[in-house]
mmCIF file of C-alpha atoms in Angstrom:
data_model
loop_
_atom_site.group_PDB
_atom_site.id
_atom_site.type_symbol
_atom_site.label_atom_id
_atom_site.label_comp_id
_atom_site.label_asym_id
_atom_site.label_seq_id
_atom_site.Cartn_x
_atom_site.Cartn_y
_atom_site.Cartn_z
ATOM 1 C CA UNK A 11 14.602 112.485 -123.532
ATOM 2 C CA UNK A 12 11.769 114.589 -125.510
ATOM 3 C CA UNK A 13 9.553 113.693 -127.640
ATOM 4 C CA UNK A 14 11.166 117.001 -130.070
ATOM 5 C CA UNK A 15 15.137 115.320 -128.927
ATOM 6 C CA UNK A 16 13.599 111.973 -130.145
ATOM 7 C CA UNK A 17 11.994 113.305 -133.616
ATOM 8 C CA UNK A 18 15.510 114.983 -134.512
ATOM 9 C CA UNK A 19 17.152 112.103 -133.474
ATOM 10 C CA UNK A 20 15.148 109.922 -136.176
ATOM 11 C CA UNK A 21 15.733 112.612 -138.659
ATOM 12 C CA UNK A 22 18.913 112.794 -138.543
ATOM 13 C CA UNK A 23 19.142 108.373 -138.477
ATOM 14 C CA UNK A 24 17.191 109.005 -141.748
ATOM 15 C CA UNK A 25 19.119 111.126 -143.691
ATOM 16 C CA UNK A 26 22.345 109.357 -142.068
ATOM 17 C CA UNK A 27 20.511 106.128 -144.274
ATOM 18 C CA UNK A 28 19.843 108.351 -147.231
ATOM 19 C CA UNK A 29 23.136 109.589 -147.736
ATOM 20 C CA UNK A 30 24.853 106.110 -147.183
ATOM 21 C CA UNK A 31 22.678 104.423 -149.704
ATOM 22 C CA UNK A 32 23.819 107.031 -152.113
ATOM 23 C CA UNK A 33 27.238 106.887 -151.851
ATOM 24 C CA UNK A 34 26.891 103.380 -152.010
ATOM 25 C CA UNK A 35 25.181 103.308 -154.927
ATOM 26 C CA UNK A 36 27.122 105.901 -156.431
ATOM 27 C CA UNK A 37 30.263 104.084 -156.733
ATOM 28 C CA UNK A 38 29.515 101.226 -158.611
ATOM 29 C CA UNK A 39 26.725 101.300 -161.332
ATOM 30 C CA UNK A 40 23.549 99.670 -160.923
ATOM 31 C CA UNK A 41 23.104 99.058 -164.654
ATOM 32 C CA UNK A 42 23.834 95.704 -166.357
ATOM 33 C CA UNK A 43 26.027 95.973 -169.286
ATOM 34 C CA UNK A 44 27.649 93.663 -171.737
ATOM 35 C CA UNK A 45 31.196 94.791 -171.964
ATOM 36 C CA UNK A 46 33.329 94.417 -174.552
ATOM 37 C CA UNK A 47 36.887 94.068 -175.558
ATOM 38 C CA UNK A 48 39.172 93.056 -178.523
ATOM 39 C CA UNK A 49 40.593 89.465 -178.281
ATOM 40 C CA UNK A 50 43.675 90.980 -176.541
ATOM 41 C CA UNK A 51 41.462 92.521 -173.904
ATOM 42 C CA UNK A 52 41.558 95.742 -174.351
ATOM 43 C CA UNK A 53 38.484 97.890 -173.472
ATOM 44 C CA UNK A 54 36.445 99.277 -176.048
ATOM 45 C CA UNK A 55 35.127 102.968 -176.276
ATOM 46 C CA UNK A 56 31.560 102.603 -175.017
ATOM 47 C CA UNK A 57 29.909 105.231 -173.017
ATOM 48 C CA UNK A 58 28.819 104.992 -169.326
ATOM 49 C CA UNK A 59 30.415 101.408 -168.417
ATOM 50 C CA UNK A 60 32.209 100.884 -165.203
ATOM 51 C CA UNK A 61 35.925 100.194 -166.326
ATOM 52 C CA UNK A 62 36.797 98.795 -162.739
ATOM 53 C CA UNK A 63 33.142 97.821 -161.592
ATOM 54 C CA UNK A 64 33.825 94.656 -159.838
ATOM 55 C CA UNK A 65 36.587 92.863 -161.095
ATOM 56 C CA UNK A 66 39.861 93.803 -162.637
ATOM 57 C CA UNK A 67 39.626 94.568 -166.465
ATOM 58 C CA UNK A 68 43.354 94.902 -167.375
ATOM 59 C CA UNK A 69 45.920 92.326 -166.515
ATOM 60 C CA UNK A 70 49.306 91.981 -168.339
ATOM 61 C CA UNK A 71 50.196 88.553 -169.393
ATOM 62 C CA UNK A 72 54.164 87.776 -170.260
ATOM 63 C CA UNK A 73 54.723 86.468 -173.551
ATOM 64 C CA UNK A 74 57.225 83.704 -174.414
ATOM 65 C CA UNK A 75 59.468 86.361 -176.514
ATOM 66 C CA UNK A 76 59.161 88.874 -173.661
ATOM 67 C CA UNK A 77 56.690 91.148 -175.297
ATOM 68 C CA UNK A 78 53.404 91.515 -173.112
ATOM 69 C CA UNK A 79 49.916 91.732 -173.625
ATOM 70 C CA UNK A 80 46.831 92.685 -171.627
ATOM 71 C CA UNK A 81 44.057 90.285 -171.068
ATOM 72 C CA UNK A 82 40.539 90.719 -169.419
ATOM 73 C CA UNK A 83 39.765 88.960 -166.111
ATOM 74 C CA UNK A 84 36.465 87.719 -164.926
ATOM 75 C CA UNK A 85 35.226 87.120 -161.725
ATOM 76 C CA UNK A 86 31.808 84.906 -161.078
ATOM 77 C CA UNK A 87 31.025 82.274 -158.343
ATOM 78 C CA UNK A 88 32.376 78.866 -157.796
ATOM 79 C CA UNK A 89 30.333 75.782 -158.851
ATOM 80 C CA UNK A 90 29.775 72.528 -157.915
ATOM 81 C CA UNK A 91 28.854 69.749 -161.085
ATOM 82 C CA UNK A 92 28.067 67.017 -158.496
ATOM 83 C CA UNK A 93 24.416 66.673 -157.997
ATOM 84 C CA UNK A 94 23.179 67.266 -154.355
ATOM 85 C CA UNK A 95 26.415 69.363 -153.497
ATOM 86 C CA UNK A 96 25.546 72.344 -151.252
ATOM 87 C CA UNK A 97 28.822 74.213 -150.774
ATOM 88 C CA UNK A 98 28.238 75.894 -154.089
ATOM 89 C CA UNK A 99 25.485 76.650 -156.472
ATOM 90 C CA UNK A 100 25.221 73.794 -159.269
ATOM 91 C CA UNK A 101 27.074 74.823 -162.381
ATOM 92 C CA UNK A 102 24.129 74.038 -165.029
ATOM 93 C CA UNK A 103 22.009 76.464 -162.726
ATOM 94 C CA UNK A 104 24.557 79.181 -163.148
ATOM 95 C CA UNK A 105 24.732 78.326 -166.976
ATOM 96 C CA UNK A 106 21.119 78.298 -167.196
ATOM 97 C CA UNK A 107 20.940 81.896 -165.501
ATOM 98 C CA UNK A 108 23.649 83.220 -168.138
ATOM 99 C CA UNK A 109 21.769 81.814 -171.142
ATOM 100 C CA UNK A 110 18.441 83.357 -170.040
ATOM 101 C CA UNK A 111 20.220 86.995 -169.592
ATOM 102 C CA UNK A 112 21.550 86.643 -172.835
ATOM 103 C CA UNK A 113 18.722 85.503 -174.802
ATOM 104 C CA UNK A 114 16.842 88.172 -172.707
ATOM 105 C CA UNK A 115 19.043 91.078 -174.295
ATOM 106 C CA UNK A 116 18.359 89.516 -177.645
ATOM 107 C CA UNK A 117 15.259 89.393 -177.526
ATOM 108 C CA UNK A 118 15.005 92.790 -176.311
ATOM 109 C CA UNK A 119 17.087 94.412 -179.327
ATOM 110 C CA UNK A 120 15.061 92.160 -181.741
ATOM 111 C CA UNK A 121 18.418 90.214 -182.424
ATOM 112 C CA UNK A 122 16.618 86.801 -183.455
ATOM 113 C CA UNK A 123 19.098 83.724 -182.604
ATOM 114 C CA UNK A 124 19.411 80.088 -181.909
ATOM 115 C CA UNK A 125 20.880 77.301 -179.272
ATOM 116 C CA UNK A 126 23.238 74.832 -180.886
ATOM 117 C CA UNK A 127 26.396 72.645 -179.961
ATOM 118 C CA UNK A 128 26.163 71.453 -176.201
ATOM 119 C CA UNK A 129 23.247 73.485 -175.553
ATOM 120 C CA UNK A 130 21.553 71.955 -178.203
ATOM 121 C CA UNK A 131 21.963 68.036 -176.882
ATOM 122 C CA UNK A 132 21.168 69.190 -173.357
ATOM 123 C CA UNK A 133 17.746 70.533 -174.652
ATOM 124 C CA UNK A 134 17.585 67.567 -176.837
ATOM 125 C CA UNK A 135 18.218 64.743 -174.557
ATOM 126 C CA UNK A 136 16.695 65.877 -171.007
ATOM 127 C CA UNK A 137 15.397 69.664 -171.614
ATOM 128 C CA UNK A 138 18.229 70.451 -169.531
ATOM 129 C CA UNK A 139 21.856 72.117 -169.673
ATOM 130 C CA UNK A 140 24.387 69.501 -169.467
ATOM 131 C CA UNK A 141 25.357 68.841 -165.753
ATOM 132 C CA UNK A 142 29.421 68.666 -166.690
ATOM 133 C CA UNK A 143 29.139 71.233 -169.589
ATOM 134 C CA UNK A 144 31.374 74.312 -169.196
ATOM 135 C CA UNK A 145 29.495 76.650 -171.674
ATOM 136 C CA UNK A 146 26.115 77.779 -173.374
ATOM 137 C CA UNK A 147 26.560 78.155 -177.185
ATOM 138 C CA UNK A 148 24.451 80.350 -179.303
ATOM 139 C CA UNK A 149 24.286 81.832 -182.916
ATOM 140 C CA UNK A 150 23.072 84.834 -184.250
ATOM 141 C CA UNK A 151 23.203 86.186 -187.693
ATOM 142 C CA UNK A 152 26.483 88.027 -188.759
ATOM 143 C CA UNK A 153 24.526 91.029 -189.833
ATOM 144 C CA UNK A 154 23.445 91.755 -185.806
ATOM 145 C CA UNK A 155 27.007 91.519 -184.879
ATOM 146 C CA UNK A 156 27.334 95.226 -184.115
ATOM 147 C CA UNK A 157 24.600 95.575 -182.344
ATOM 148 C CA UNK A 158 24.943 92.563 -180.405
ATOM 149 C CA UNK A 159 28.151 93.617 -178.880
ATOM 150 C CA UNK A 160 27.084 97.021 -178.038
ATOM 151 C CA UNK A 161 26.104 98.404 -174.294
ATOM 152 C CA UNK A 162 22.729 97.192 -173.317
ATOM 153 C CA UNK A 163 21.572 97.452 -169.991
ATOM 154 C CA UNK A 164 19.239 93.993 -168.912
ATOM 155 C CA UNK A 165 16.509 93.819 -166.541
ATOM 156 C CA UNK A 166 18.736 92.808 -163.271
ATOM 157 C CA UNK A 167 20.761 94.991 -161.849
ATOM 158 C CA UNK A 168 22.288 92.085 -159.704
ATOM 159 C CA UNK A 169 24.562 90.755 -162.242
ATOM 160 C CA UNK A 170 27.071 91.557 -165.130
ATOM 161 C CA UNK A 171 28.283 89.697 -168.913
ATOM 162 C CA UNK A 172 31.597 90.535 -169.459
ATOM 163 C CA UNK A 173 32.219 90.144 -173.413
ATOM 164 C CA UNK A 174 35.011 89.830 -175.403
ATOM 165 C CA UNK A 175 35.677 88.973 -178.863
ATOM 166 C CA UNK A 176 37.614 85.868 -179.252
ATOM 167 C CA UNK A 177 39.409 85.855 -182.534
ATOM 168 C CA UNK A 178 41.240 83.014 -182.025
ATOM 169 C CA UNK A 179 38.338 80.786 -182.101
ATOM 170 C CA UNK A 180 37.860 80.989 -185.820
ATOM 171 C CA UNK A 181 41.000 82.259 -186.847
ATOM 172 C CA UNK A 182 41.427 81.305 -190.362
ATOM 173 C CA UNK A 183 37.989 82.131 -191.218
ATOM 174 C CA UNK A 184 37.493 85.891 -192.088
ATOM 175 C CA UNK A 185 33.943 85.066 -192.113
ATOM 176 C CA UNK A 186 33.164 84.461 -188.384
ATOM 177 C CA UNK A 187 32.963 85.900 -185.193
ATOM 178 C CA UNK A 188 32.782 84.703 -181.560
ATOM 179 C CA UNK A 189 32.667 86.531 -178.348
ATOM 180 C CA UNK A 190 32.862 84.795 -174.932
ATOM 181 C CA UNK A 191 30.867 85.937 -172.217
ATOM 182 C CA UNK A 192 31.517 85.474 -168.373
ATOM 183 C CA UNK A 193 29.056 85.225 -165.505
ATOM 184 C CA UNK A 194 29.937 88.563 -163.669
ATOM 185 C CA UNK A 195 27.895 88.265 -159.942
ATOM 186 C CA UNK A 196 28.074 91.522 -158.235
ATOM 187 C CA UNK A 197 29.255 91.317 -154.012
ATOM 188 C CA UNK A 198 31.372 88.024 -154.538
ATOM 189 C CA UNK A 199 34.381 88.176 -152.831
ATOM 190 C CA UNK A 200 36.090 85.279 -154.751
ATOM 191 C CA UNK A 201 39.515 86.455 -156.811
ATOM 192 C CA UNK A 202 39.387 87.066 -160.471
ATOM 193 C CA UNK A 203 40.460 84.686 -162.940
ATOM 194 C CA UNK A 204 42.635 85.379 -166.324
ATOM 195 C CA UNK A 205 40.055 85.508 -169.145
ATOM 196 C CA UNK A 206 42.032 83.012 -171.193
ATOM 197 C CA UNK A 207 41.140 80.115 -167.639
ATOM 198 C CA UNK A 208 37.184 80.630 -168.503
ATOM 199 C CA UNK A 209 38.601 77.489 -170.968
ATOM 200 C CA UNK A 210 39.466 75.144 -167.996
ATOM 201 C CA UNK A 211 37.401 72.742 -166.568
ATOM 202 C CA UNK A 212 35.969 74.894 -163.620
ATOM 203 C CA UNK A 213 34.715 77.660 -165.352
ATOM 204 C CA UNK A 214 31.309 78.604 -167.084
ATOM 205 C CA UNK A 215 30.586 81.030 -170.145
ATOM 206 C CA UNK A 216 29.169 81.618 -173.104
ATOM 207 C CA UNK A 217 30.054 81.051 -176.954
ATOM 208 C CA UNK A 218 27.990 83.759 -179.057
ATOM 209 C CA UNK A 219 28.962 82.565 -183.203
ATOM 210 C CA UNK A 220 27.325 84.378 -185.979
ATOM 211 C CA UNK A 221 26.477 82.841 -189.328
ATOM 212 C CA UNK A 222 26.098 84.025 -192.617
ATOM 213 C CA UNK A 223 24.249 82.948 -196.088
ATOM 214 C CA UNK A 224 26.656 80.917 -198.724
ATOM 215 C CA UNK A 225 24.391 81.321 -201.322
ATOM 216 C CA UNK A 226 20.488 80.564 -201.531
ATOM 217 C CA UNK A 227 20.215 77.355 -199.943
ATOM 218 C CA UNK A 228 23.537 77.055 -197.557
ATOM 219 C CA UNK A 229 24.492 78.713 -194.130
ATOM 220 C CA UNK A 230 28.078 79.195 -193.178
ATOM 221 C CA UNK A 231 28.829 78.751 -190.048
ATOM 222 C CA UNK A 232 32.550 79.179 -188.782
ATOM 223 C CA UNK A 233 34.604 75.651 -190.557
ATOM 224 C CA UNK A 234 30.714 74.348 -191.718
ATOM 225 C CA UNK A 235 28.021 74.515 -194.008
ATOM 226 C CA UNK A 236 24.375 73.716 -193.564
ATOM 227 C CA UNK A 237 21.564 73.169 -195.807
ATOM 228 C CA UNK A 238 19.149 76.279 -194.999
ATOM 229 C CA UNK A 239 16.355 74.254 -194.119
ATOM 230 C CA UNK A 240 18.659 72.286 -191.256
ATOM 231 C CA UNK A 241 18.387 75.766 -189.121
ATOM 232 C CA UNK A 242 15.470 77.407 -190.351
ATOM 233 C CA UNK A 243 12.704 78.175 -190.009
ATOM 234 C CA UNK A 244 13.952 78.107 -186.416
ATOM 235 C CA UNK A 245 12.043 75.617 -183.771
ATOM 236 C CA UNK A 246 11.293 75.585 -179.964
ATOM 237 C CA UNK A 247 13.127 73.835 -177.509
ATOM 238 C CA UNK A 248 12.348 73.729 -173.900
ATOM 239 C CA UNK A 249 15.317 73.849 -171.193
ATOM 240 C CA UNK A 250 14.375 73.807 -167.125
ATOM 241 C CA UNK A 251 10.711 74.301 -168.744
ATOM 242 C CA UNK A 252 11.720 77.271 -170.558
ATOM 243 C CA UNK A 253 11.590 77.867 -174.254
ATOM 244 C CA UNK A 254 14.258 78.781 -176.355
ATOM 245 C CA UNK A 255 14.624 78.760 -180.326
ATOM 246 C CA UNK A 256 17.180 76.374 -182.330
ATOM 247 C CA UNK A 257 17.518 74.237 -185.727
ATOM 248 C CA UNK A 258 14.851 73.589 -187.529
ATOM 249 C CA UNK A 259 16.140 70.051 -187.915
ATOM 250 C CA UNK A 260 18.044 69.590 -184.827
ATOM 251 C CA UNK A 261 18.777 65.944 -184.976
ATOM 252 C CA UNK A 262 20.612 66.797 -187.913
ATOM 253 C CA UNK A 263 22.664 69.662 -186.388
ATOM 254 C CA UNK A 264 23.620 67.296 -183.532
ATOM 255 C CA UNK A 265 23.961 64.054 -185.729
ATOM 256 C CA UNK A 266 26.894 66.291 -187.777
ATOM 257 C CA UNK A 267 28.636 67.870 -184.496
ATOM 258 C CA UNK A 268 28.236 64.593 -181.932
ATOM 259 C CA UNK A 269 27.589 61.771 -184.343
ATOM 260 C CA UNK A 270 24.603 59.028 -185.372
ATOM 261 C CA UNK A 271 24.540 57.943 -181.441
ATOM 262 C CA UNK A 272 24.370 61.681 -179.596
ATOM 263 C CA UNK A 273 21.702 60.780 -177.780
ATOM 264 C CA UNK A 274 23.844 58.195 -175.688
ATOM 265 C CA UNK A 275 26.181 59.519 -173.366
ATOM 266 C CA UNK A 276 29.604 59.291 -173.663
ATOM 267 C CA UNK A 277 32.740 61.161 -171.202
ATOM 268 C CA UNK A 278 32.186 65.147 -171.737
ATOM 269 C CA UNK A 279 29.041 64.627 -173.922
#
């Protein structure tokens, strides 16, 4: 063979490589988005998203009196919540991930917020996520809602948040809002899960609330109120040697959601 035969050969290898990286590529976006949809999963009008990236957006879901509605479906990874398990990746470590891409897009957009709830006592008690939590819980003010659940794209083009605004969560309470957000891992070949399962025992996500002022010294926050001074001005706490912001007063916080003795263990605290 020539040395021209073998030069044209390796052209044509590399453009062969070119084009399939492109195509590849071109099918699915790179970008990271939140995505959003209402609480009955339907898709909202935002520019540039995937609608069938990697998992299935739109499932219909049967309804006692026959009507049906659609629901979103999320796909992420199993986990394992037994330490030292190595057929999956450990669920806090999967939690941990989520809460650091979503703090990372707040901080980004200059959306300031705060850990409470479970994330709160894991930071609390061993500057860790729970090991047999099934969530990460934030708040953000009610004013950044908008902008919150908007299309941003995050520094990791490996992974996606799927969002969707969960009215049923504070129902009664005009005043509130709360999206859940699933772990979306790009490549996995695992089947999708109905978005109303992220609930069961198995699953991981994220619980984004938004609070509001009820007059100068009170917060409302969904079916509570807090003296302003419990939650601000806002502290650091440190999770897997990270640093993340929460109550001012968090004993407080967790003394009114867990009780006087939070800081013992009990089943699923």
């Amino acid at each position: 063979m020539s040395h021209r035969t073998i030069f044209l050969l390796l052209i044509c290898l590399t453009l062969a490589f070119i084009l399939w990286v492109i195509s590849g590529s071109s099918a699915v976006s790179n970008k990271y988005y939140i995505m959003v949809s209402d609480s009955d999963g339907h898709n909202t009008d935002v520019d540039d998203v995937p609608r069938q990236a990697n998992f299935d957006f739109r499932k219909k879901r049967h309804r006692d009196d026959n009507s049906s509605v659609w629901y979103s479906q999320c796909r992420f990874p199993k986990c394992c919540r037994q330490e030292g398990c190595t057929d999956f990746p450990q669920c806090k470590d999967l939690l941990f991930q989520l809460l650091q891409d979503a703090v990372w897009i707040m901080r980004s957009l200059g959306i300031p917020y705060q850990i409470v709830y479970g994330t709160l006592l894991g930071a609390y008690r061993n500057y860790s996520i729970l090991p047999w939590t099934a969530d990460v819980d934030l708040i953000v003010h009610k004013k950044h809602w908008n902008d919150l659940i908007g299309t941003h794209p995050t520094e990791d083009p490996s992974r996606r948040l799927h969002v969707a605004v969960d009215k049923r969560e504070c129902e009664d309470d005009k005043t509130c809002h709360c999206i859940r957000a699933c772990h979306v891992i790009k490549n996995i070949d695992t089947p999708p899960e109905s978005y109303p399962n992220v609930y069961n025992y198995n699953a991981y996500y994220m619980d984004i609330y938004t609070y509001f002022e009820a007059g100068d010294d009170s917060i409302g926050l969904c079916d509570r109120y807090y003296h302003k001074d419990w939650l601000f001005p806002p502290r650091n706490y440190t999770i897997n040697g990270k640093s993340f912001l929460g109550p001012n007063k968090g004993n407080v916080s967790l003394q009114i959601t867990y009780g006087l003795n939070f800081m013992h263990p009990i089943e699923g605290l």
